[in-house]
PDB file of C-alpha atoms in Angstrom:
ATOM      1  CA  UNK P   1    -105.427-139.687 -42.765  1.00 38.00           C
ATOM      2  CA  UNK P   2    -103.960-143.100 -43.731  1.00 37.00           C
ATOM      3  CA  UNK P   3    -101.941-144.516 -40.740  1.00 45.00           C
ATOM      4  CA  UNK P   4     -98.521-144.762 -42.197  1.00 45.00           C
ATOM      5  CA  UNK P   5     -96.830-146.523 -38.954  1.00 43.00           C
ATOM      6  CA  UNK P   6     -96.837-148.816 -36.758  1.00 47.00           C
ATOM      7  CA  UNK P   7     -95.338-147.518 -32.670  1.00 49.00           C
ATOM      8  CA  UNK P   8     -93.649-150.404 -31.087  1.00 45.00           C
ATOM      9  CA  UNK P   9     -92.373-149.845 -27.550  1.00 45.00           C
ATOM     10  CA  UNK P  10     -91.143-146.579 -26.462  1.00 49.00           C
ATOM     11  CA  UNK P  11     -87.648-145.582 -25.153  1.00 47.00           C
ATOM     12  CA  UNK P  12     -85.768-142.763 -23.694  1.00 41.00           C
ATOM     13  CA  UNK P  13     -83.924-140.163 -26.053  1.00 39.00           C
ATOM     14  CA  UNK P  14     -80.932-137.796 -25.657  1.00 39.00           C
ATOM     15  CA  UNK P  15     -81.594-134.504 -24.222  1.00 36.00           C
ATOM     16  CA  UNK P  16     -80.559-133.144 -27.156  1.00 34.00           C
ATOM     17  CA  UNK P  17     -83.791-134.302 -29.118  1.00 32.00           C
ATOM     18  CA  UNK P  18     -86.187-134.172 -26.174  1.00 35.00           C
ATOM     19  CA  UNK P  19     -89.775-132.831 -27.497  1.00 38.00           C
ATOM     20  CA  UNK P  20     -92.865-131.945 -25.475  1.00 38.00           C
ATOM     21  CA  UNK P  21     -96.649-131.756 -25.924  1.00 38.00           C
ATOM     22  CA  UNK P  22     -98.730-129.267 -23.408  1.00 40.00           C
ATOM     23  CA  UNK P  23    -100.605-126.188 -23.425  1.00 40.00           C
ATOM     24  CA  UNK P  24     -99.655-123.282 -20.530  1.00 38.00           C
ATOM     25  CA  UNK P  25     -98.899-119.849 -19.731  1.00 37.00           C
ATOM     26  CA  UNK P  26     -96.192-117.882 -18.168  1.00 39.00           C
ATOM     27  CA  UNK P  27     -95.540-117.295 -14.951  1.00 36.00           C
ATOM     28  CA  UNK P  28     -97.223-114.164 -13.488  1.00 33.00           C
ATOM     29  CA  UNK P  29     -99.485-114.450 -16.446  1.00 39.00           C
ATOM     30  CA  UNK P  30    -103.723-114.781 -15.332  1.00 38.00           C
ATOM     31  CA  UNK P  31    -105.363-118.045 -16.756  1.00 45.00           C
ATOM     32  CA  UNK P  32    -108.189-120.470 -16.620  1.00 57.00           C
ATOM     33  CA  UNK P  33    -106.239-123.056 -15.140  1.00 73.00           C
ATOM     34  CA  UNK P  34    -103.534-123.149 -12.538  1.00 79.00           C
ATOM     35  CA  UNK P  35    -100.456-125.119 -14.589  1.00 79.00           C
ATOM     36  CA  UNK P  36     -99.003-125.569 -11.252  1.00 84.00           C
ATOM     37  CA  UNK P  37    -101.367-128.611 -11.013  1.00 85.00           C
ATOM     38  CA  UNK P  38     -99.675-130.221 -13.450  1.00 85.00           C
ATOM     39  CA  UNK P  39     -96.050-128.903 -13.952  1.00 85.00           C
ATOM     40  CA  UNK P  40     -93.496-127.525 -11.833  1.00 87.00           C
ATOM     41  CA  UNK P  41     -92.244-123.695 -12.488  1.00 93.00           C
ATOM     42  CA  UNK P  42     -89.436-124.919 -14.320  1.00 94.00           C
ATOM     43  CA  UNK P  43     -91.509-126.621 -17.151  1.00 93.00           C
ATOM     44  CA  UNK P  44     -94.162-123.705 -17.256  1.00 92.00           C
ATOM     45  CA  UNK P  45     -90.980-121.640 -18.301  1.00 96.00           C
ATOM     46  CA  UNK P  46     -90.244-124.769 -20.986  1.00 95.00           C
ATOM     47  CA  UNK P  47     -93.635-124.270 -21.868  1.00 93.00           C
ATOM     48  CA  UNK P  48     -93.329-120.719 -23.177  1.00 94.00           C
ATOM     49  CA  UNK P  49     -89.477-121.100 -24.408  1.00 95.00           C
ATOM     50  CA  UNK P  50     -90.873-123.753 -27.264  1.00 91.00           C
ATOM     51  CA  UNK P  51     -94.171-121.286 -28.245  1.00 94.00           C
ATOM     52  CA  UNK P  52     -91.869-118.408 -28.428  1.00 97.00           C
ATOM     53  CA  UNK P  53     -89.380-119.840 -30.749  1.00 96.00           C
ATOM     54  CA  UNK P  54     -92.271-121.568 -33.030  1.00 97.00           C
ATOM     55  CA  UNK P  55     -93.557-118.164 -33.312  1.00 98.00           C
ATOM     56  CA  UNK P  56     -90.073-116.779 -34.194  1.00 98.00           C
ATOM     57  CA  UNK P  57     -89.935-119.196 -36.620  1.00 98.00           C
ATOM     58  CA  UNK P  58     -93.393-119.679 -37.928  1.00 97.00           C
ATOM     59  CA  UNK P  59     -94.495-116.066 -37.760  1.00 97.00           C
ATOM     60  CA  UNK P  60     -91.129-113.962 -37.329  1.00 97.00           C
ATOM     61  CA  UNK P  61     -92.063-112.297 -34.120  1.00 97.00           C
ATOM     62  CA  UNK P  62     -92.582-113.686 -30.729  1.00 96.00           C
ATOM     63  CA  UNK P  63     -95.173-110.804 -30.408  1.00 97.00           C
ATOM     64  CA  UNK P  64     -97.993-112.640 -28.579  1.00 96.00           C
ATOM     65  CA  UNK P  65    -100.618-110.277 -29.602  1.00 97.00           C
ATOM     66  CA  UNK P  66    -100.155-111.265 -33.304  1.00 97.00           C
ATOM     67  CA  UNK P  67     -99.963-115.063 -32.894  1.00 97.00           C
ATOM     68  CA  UNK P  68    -103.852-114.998 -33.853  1.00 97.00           C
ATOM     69  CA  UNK P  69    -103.248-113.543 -36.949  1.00 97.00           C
ATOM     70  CA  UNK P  70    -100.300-115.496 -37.834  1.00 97.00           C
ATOM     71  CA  UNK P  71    -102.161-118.470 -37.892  1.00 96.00           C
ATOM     72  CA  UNK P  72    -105.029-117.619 -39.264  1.00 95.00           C
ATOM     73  CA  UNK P  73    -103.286-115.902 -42.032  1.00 95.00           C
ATOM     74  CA  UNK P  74    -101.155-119.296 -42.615  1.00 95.00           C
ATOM     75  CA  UNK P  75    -104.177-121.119 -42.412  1.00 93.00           C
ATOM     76  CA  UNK P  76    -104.576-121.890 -46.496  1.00 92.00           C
ATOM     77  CA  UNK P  77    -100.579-122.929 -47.010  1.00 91.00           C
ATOM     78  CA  UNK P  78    -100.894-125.232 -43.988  1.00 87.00           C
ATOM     79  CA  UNK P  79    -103.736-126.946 -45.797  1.00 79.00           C
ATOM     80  CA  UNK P  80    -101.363-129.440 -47.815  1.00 80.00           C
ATOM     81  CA  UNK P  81    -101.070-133.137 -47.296  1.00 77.00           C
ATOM     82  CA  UNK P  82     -96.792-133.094 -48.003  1.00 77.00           C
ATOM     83  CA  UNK P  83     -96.485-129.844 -45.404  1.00 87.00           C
ATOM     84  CA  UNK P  84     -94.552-127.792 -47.912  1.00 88.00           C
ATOM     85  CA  UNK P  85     -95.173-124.355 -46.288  1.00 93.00           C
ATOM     86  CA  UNK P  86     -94.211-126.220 -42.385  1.00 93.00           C
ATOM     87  CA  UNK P  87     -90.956-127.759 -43.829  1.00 91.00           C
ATOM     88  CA  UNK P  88     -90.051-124.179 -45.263  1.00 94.00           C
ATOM     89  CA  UNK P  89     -90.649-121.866 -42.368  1.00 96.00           C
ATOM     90  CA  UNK P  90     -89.308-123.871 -39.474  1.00 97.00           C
ATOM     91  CA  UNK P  91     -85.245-124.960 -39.194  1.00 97.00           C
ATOM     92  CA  UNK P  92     -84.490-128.186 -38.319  1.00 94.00           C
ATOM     93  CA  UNK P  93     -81.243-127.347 -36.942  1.00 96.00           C
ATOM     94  CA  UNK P  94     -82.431-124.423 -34.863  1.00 97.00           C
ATOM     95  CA  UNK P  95     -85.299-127.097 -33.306  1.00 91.00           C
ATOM     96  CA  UNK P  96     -82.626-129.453 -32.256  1.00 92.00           C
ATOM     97  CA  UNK P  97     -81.215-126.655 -30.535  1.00 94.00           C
ATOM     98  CA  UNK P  98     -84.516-126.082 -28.837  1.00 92.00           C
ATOM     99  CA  UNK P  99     -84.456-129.119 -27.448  1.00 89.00           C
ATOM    100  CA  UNK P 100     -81.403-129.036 -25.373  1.00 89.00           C
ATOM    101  CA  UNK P 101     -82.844-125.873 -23.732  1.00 92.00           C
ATOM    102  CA  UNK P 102     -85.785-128.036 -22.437  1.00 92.00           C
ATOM    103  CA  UNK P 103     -85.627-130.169 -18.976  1.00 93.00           C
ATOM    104  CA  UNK P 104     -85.404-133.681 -18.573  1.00 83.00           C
ATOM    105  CA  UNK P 105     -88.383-133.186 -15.917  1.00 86.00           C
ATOM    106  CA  UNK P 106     -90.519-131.867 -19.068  1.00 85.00           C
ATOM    107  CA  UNK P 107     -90.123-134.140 -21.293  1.00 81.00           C
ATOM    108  CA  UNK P 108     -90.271-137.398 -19.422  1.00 80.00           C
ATOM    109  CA  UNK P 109     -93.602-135.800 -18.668  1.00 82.00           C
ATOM    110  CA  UNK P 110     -95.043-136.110 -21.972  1.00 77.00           C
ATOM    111  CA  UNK P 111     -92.973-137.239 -24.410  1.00 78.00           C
ATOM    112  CA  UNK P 112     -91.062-140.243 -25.524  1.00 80.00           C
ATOM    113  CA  UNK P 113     -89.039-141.828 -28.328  1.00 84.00           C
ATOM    114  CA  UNK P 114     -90.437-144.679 -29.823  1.00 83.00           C
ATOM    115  CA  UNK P 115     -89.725-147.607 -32.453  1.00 87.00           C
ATOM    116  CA  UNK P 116     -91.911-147.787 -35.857  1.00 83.00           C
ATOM    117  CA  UNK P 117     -92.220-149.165 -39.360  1.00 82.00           C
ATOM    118  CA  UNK P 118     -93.350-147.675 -42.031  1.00 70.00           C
ATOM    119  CA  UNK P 119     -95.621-149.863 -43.420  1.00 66.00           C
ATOM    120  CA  UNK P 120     -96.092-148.422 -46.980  1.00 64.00           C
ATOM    121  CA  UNK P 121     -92.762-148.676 -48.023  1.00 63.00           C
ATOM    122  CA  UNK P 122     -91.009-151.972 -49.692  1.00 69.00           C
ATOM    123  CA  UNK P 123     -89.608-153.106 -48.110  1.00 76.00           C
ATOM    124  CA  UNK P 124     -90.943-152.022 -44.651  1.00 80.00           C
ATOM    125  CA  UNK P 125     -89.030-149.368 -42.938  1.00 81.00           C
ATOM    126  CA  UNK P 126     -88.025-149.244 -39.238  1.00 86.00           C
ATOM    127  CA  UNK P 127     -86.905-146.144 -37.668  1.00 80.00           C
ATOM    128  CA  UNK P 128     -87.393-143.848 -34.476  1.00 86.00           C
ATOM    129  CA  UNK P 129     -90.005-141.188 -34.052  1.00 84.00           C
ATOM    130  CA  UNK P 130     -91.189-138.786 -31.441  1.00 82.00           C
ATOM    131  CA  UNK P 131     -94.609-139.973 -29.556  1.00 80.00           C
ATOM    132  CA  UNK P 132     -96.559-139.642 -26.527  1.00 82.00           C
ATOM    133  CA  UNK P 133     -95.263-140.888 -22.566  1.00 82.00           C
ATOM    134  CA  UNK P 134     -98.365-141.953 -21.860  1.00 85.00           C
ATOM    135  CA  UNK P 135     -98.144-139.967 -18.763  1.00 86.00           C
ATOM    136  CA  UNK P 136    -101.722-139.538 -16.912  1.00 90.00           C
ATOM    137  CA  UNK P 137    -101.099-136.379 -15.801  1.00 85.00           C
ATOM    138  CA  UNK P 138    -101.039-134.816 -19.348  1.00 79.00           C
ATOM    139  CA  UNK P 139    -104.356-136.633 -20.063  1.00 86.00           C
ATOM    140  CA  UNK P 140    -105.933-135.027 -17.244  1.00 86.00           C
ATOM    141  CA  UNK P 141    -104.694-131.911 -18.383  1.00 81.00           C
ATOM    142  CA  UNK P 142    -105.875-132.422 -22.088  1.00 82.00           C
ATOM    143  CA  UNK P 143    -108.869-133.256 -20.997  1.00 88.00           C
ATOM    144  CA  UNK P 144    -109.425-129.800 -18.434  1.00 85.00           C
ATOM    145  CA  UNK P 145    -108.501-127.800 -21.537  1.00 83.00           C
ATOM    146  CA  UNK P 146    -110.990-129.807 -23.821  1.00 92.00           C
ATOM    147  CA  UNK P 147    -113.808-128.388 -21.403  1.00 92.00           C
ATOM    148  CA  UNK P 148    -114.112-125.507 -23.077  1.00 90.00           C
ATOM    149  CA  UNK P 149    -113.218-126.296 -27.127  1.00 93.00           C
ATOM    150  CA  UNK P 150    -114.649-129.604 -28.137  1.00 93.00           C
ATOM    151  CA  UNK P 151    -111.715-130.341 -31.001  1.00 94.00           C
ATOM    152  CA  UNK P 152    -109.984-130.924 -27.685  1.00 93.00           C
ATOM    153  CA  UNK P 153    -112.035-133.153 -26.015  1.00 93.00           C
ATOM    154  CA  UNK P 154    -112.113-135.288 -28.673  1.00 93.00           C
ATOM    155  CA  UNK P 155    -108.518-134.879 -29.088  1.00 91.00           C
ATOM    156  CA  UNK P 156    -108.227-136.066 -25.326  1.00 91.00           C
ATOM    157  CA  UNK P 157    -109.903-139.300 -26.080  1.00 91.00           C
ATOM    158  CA  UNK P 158    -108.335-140.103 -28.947  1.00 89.00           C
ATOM    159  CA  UNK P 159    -104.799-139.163 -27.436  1.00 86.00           C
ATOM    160  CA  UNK P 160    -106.274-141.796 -24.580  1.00 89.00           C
ATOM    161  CA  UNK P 161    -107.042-144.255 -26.098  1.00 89.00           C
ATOM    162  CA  UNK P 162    -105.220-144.679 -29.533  1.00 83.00           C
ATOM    163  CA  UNK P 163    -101.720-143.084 -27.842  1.00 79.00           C
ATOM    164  CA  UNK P 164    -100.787-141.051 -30.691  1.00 76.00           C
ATOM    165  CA  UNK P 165    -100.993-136.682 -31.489  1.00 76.00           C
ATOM    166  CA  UNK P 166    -103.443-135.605 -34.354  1.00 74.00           C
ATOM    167  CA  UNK P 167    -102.305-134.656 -37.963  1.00 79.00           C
ATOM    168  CA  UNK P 168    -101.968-131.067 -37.990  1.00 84.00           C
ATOM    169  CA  UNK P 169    -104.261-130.680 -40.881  1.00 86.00           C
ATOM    170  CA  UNK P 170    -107.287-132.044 -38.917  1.00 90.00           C
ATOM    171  CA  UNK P 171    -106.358-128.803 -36.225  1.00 91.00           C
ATOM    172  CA  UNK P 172    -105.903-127.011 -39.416  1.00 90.00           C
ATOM    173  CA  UNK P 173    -110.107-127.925 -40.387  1.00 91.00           C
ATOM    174  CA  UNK P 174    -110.885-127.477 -37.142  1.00 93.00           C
ATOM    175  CA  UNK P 175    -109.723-123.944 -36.451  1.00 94.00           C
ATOM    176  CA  UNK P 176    -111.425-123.089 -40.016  1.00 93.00           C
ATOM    177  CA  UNK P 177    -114.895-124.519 -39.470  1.00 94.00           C
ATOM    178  CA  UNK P 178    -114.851-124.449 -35.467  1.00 93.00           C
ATOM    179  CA  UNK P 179    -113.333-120.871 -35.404  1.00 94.00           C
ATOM    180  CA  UNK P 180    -115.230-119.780 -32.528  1.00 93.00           C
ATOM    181  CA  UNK P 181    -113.940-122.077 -30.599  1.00 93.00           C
ATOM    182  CA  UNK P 182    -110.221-121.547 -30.801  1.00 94.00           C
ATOM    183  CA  UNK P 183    -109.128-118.821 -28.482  1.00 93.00           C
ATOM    184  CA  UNK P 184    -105.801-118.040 -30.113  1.00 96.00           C
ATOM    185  CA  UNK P 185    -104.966-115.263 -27.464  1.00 94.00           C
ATOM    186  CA  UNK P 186    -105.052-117.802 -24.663  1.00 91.00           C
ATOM    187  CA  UNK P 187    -101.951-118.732 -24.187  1.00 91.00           C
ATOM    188  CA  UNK P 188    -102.821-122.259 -23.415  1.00 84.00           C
ATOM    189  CA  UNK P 189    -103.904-122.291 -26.822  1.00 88.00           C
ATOM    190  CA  UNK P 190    -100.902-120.957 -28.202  1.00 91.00           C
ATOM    191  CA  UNK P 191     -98.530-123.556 -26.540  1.00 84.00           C
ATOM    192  CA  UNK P 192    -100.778-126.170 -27.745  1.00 84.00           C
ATOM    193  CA  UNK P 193    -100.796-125.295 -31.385  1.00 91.00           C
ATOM    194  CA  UNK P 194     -96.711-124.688 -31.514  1.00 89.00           C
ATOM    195  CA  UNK P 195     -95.905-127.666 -29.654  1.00 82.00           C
ATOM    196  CA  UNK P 196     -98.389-129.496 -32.617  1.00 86.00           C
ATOM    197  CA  UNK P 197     -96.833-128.100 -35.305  1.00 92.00           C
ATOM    198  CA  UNK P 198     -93.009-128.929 -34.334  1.00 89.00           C
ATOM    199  CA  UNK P 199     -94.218-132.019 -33.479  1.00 85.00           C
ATOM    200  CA  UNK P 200     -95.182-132.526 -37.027  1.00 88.00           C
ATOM    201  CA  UNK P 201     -91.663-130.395 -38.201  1.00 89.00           C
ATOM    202  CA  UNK P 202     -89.884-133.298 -35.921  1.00 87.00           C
ATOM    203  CA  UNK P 203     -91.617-136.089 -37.625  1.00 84.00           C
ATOM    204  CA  UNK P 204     -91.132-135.314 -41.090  1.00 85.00           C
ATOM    205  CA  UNK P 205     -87.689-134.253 -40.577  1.00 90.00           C
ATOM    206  CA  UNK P 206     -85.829-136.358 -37.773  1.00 85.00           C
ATOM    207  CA  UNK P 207     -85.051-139.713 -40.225  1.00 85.00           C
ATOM    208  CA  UNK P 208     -85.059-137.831 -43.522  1.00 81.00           C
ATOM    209  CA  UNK P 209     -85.621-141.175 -45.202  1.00 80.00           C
ATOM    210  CA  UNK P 210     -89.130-141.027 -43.650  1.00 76.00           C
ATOM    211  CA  UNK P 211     -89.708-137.606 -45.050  1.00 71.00           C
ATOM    212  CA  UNK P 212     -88.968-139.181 -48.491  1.00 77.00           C
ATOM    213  CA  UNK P 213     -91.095-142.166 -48.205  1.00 78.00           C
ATOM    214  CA  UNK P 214     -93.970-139.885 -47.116  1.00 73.00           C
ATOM    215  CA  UNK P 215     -93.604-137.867 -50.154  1.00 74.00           C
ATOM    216  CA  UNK P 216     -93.036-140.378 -52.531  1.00 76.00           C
ATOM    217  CA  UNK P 217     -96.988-142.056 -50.951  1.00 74.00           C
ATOM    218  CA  UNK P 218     -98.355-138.811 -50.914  1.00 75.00           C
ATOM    219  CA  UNK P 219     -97.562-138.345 -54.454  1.00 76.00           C
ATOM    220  CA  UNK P 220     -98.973-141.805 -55.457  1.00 75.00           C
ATOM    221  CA  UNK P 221    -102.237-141.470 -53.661  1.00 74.00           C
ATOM    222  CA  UNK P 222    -102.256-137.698 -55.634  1.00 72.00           C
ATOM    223  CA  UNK P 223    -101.697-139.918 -58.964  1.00 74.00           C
ATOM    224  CA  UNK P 224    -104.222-142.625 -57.937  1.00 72.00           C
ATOM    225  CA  UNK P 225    -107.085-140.087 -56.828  1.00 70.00           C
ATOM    226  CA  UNK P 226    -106.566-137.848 -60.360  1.00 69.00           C
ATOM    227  CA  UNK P 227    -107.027-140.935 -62.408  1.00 66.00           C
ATOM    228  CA  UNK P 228    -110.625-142.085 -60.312  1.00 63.00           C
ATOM    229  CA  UNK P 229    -111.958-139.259 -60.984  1.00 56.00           C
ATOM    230  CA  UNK P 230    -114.870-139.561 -63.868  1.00 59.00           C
ATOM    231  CA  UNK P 231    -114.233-137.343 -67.044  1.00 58.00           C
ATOM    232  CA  UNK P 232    -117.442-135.502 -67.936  1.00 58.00           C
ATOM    233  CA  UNK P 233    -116.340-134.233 -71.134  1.00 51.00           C
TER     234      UNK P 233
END
């Protein structure tokens, strides 16, 4: 995907608009790997309070046996460049709630608030989006998880090295072609995938000039692409 921004420096946000990246699993709850490596029992409980309400939102339930299906069912709408079928199913409002639920101790972990431009736009736009800390523990982490699914791995060095979170469309190919690779009743899995997708909800929707600007480019590109293409008849 075209790289529509440019991050500047990052900078602390309100509590009220704190939002986290991880993958875990409840407390009491078997897994793989022992969270308590990286986060204290307070953000394992964050953890699960941000899957369970994407679920609510996303799917309806917060039935953990059914988050599977849920996605893979939503797999087809998700495919789509302007995120139509994300804007519709998860509240803006109710995810700004979300966030004042979540710890200072969890966010500072792994996220931050950073300055960018929008560099399609004229002219250029500057605004505020969410992005990574930077924080080495959550690398590590990443990279533990990416042992075992290799989307993540690469996701690890990418997050490394370029700073930034994945579209949600390339996660999107990847659990279609890669399928058997995606564990979706791990609950590591789970956290990771809702914390991606209302990480994308946050970005289109926090400046809602930036949702419009994205739109309006997505739209051209649509145009541009339709008229390339070689009429046979």
């Amino acid at each position: 995907m075209v790289n529509l921004f440019q991050d500047k420096t990052p900078m602390k946000f309100p509590l009220l608009y704190f939002m986290l990246l991880t993958f875990g699993t409840c407390l009491g709850q078997s897994s793989q790997m022992d969270l308590k490596t990286y986060f204290s029992e307070s953000e394992i409980m964050d953890l699960n309070l941000i899957t369970d309400f994407f679920q609510s939102e996303f799917c309806g339930n917060t039935d953990r046996t059914k988050f599977g299906s849920c996605i893979t069912s939503s797999l087809p709408k998700l495919n789509d460049w302007e995120y139509k079928y994300l804007r519709k199913k998860i509240s803006w409002k109710k995810q700004k709630k979300l966030y004042s639920k979540i710890s200072d101790s969890t966010f500072n972990k792994i996220w931050a608030i950073c300055n960018s431009t929008f560099l399609v736009s004229k002219p250029k736009y500057e605004h505020k989006m969410i992005c990574f800390s930077q924080n080495p523990v959550i690398l590590s982490f990443v990279k533990a998880l990416g042992k075992s699914n290799r989307f993540l791995g690469n996701y690890a060095e990418k997050l490394e090295i370029v700073g930034g979170f994945n579209n949600i469309n390339d996660i999107s190919i990847s659990l279609v072609d890669h399928s058997e690779e995606w564990n979706l009743k791990d609950r590591n899995i789970q956290i990771f995938l809702a914390i991606q997708y209302l990480t994308q909800n946050d970005m289109l929707k926090r400046d809602r000039k930036v949702g419009r600007l994205e739109k309006r480019y997505t739209r051209e590109l649509s145009k541009k692409s339709k008229k390339t293409v070689p009429n046979n008849g």
